[in-house]
XYZ file of C-alpha atoms in Angstrom:
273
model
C 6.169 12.119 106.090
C 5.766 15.237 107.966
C 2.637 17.640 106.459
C 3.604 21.144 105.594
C 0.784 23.128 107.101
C -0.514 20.524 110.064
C 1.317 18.150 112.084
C 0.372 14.887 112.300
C -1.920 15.744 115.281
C -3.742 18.201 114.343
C -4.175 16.192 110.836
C -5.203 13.358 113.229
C -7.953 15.873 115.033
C -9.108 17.441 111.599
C -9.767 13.814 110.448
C -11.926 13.218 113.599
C -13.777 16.393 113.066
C -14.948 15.509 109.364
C -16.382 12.202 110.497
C -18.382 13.172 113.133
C -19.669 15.848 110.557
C -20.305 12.380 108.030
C -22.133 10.871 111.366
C -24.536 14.183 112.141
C -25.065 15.315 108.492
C -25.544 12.280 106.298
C -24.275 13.495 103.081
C -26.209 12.434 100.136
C -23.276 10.902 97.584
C -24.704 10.539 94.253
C -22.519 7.983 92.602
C -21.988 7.001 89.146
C -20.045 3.708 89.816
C -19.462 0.458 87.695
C -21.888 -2.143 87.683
C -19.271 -4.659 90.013
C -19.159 -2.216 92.757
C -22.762 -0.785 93.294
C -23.318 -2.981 96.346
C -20.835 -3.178 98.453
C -20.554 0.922 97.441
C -23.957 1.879 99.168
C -23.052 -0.458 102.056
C -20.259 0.975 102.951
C -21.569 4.878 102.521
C -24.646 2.969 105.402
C -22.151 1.547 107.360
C -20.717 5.035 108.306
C -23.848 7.238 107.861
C -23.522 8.445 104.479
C -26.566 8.258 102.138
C -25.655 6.561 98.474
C -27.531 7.436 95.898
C -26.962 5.480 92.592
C -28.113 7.806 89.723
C -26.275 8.067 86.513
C -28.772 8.084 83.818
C -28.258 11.015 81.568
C -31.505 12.441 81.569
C -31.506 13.061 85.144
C -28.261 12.810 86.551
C -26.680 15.878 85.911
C -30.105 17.634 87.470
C -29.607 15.101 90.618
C -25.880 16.290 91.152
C -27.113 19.842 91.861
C -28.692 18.439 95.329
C -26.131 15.686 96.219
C -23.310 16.960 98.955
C -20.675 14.764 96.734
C -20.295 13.306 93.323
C -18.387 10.214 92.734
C -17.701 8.941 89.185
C -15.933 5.188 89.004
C -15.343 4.241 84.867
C -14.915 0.892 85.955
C -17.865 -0.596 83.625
C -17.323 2.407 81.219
C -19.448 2.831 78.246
C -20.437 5.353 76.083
C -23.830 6.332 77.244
C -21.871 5.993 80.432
C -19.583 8.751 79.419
C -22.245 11.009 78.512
C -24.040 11.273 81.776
C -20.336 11.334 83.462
C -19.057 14.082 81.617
C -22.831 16.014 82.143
C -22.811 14.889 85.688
C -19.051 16.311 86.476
C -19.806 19.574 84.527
C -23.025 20.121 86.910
C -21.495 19.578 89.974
C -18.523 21.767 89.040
C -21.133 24.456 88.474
C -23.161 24.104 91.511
C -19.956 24.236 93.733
C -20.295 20.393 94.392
C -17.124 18.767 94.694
C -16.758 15.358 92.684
C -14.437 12.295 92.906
C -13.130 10.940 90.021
C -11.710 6.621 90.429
C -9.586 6.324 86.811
C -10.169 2.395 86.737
C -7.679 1.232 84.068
C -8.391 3.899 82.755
C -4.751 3.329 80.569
C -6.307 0.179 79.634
C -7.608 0.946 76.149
C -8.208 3.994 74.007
C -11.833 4.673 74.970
C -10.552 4.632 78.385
C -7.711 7.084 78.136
C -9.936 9.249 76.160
C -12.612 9.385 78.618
C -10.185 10.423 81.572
C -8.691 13.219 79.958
C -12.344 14.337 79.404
C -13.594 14.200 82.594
C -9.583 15.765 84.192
C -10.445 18.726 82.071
C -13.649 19.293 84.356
C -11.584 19.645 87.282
C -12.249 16.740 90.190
C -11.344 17.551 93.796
C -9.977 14.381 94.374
C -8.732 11.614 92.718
C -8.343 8.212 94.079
C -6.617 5.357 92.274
C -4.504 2.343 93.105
C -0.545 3.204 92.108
C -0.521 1.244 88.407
C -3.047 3.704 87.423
C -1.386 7.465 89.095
C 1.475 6.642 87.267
C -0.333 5.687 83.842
C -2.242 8.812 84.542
C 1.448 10.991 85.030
C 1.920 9.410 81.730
C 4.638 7.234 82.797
C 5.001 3.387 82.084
C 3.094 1.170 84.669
C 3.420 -2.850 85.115
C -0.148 -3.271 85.315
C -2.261 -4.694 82.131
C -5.975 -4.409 84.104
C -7.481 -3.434 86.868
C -4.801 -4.744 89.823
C -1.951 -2.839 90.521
C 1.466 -3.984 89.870
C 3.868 -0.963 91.187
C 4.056 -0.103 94.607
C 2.501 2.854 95.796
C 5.875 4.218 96.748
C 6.557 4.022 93.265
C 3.992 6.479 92.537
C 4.253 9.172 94.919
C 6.294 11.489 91.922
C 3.620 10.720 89.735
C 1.000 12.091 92.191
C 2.686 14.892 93.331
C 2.762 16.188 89.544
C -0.893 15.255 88.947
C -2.185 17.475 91.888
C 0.387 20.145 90.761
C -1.000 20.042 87.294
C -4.825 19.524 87.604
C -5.123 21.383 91.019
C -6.574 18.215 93.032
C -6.184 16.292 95.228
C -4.385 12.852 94.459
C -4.635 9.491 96.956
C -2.733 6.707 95.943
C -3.809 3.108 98.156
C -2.338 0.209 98.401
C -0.310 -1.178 101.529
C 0.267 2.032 102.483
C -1.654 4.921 101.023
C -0.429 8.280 100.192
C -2.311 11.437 99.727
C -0.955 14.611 98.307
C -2.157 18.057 97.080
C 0.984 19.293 95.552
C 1.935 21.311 98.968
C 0.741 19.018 101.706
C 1.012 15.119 101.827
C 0.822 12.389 104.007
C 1.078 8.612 104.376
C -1.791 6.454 105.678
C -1.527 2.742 107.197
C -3.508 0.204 108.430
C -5.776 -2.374 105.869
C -5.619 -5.709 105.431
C -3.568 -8.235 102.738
C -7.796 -9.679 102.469
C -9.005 -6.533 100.872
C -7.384 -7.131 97.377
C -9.159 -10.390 97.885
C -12.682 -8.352 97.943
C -13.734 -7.186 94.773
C -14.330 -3.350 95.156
C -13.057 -2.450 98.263
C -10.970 0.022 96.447
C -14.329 1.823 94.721
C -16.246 1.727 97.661
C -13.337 3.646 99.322
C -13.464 6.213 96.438
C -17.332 6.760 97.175
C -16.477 7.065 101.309
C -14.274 9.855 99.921
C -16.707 11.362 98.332
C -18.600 11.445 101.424
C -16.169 13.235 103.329
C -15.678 15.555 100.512
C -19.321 16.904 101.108
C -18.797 17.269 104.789
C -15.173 19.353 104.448
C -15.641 23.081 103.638
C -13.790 23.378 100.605
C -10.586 21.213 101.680
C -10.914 18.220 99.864
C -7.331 17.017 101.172
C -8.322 16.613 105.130
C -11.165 14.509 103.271
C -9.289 12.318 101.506
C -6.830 11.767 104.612
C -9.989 11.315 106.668
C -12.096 8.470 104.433
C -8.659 6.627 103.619
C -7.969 6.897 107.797
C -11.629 5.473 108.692
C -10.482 2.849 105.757
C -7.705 1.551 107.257
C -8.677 1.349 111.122
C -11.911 -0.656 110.080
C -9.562 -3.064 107.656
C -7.162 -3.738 110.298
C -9.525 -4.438 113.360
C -11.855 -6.794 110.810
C -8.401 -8.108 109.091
C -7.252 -9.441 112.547
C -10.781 -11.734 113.137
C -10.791 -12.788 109.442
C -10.965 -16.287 108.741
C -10.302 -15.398 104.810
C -12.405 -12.869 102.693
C -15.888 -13.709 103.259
C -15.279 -13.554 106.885
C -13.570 -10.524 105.946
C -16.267 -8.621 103.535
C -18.760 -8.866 106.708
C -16.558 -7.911 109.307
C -15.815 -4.764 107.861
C -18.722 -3.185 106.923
C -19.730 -4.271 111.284
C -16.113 -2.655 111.849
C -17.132 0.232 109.857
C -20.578 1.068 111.662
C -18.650 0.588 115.226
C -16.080 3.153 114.534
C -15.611 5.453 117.261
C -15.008 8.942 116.572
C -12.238 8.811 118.933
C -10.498 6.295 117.027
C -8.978 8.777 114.672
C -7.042 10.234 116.829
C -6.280 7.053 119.468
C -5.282 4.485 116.367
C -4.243 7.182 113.955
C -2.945 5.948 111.315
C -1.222 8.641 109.920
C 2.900 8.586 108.930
């Protein structure tokens, strides 16, 4: 899909240019993730020179996200003292010109959860980052999925992420086997991964923190960042996919296929469409 405003080239260069920023600057990403994905979240943010920081207690929290370069909040293990320092969190960073990524984890699961999302949309992420069954629960349409895994396509939910951006003014990236990421005038497709990282529980969250990352590093254009994390993504998943024996071979070889990424890559293997 061709991008309105860069071609794929110069998307391809921009990408490069926001992770050598992630490399020299080390963006702090404060993240207030689910209890599942803490782990493999702050290794991941190492493996490509981000700092994690996991602080989401209320009483200092919202203070912390004043200093961080990015905030990421995940509802994946969602409760309601949870949702207090979330909502606090968000509402600082908006206010300190901190841009914040919000992961919607099932979020059309239950009530609590639908509640809580249209809460924290109504303090205005920069990005959003969810797997397809979830954009188009979040566009209020009908998904197939009944937990956490996705059961549309992300094809299926390019409409409902084009209207999402449109109507909360963000930036939307759909993943799956082939990712999409729109901001309601530009959008692009993104390949590479592996079929092993649905078989690694949260790949997909530690990709919404990596976004994060490059969020902090991108000058107030939260849409090169998104391109750039989910293009880092897929390279790494693709060169550890093809050594894999299955995915515990797989878990390890990409966070070592992470921290060998060459700048250069971006741009030689892009994987943009």
């Amino acid at each position: 899909m061709a991008d309105s405003h860069f071609d794929l080239s110069a998307l391809a260069h921009a990408s490069q240019d926001l992770y050598a920023a992630v490399r020299r600057d080390a963006p702090l990403v404060q993240c207030l993730t689910n209890f599942v994905s803490m782990n493999i979240t702050a290794n991941v943010l190492l493996a490509m020179g981000a700092s994690p920081a996991m602080v989401h207690a209320t009483d200092e929290a919202p203070e912390f996200a004043r200093v961080a370069g990015a905030v990421v909040i995940n509802i994946g293990t969602l409760s309601a003292p949870w949702l207090e320092s979330m909502l606090l969190t968000a509402a600082s960073a908006r206010q300190a010109g901190v841009p914040w990524v919000l992961d919607p984890v099932a979020h059309h699961a239950t009530a609590f959860r639908r509640n809580a999302v249209q809460q924290l949309l109504a303090l205005r992420p920069a990005i959003i980052r969810g797997n397809a069954s979830e954009i188009i629960a979040l566009a209020g349409g009908r998904s197939a999925s009944k937990g956490v895994d996705a059961r549309d396509s992300v094809a299926q939910a390019e409409q409902a992420a084009l209207a999402i951006a449109v109507a909360h003014q963000t930036v939307v990236a759909v993943t799956g086997e082939t990712d999409y990421v729109t901001d309601g005038k530009r959008s692009v497709r993104v390949t590479g991964g592996s079929a092993l990282m649905p078989c690694v529980t949260a790949t997909g969250c530690a990709l919404t923190a990596l976004v994060g990352a490059f969020a902090a590093v991108s000058k107030g254009d939260p849409y090169i960042a998104a391109v750039a994390a989910l293009s880092c993504f897929g390279i790494a998943g693709q060169r550890a996919g093809a050594l894999a024996e299955g995915p515990g071979s797989f878990a390890w070889r990409f966070l070592d296929t992470l921290a060998a990424l060459e700048t250069d890559s971006l741009t030689r293997e892009s994987p943009l469409r």
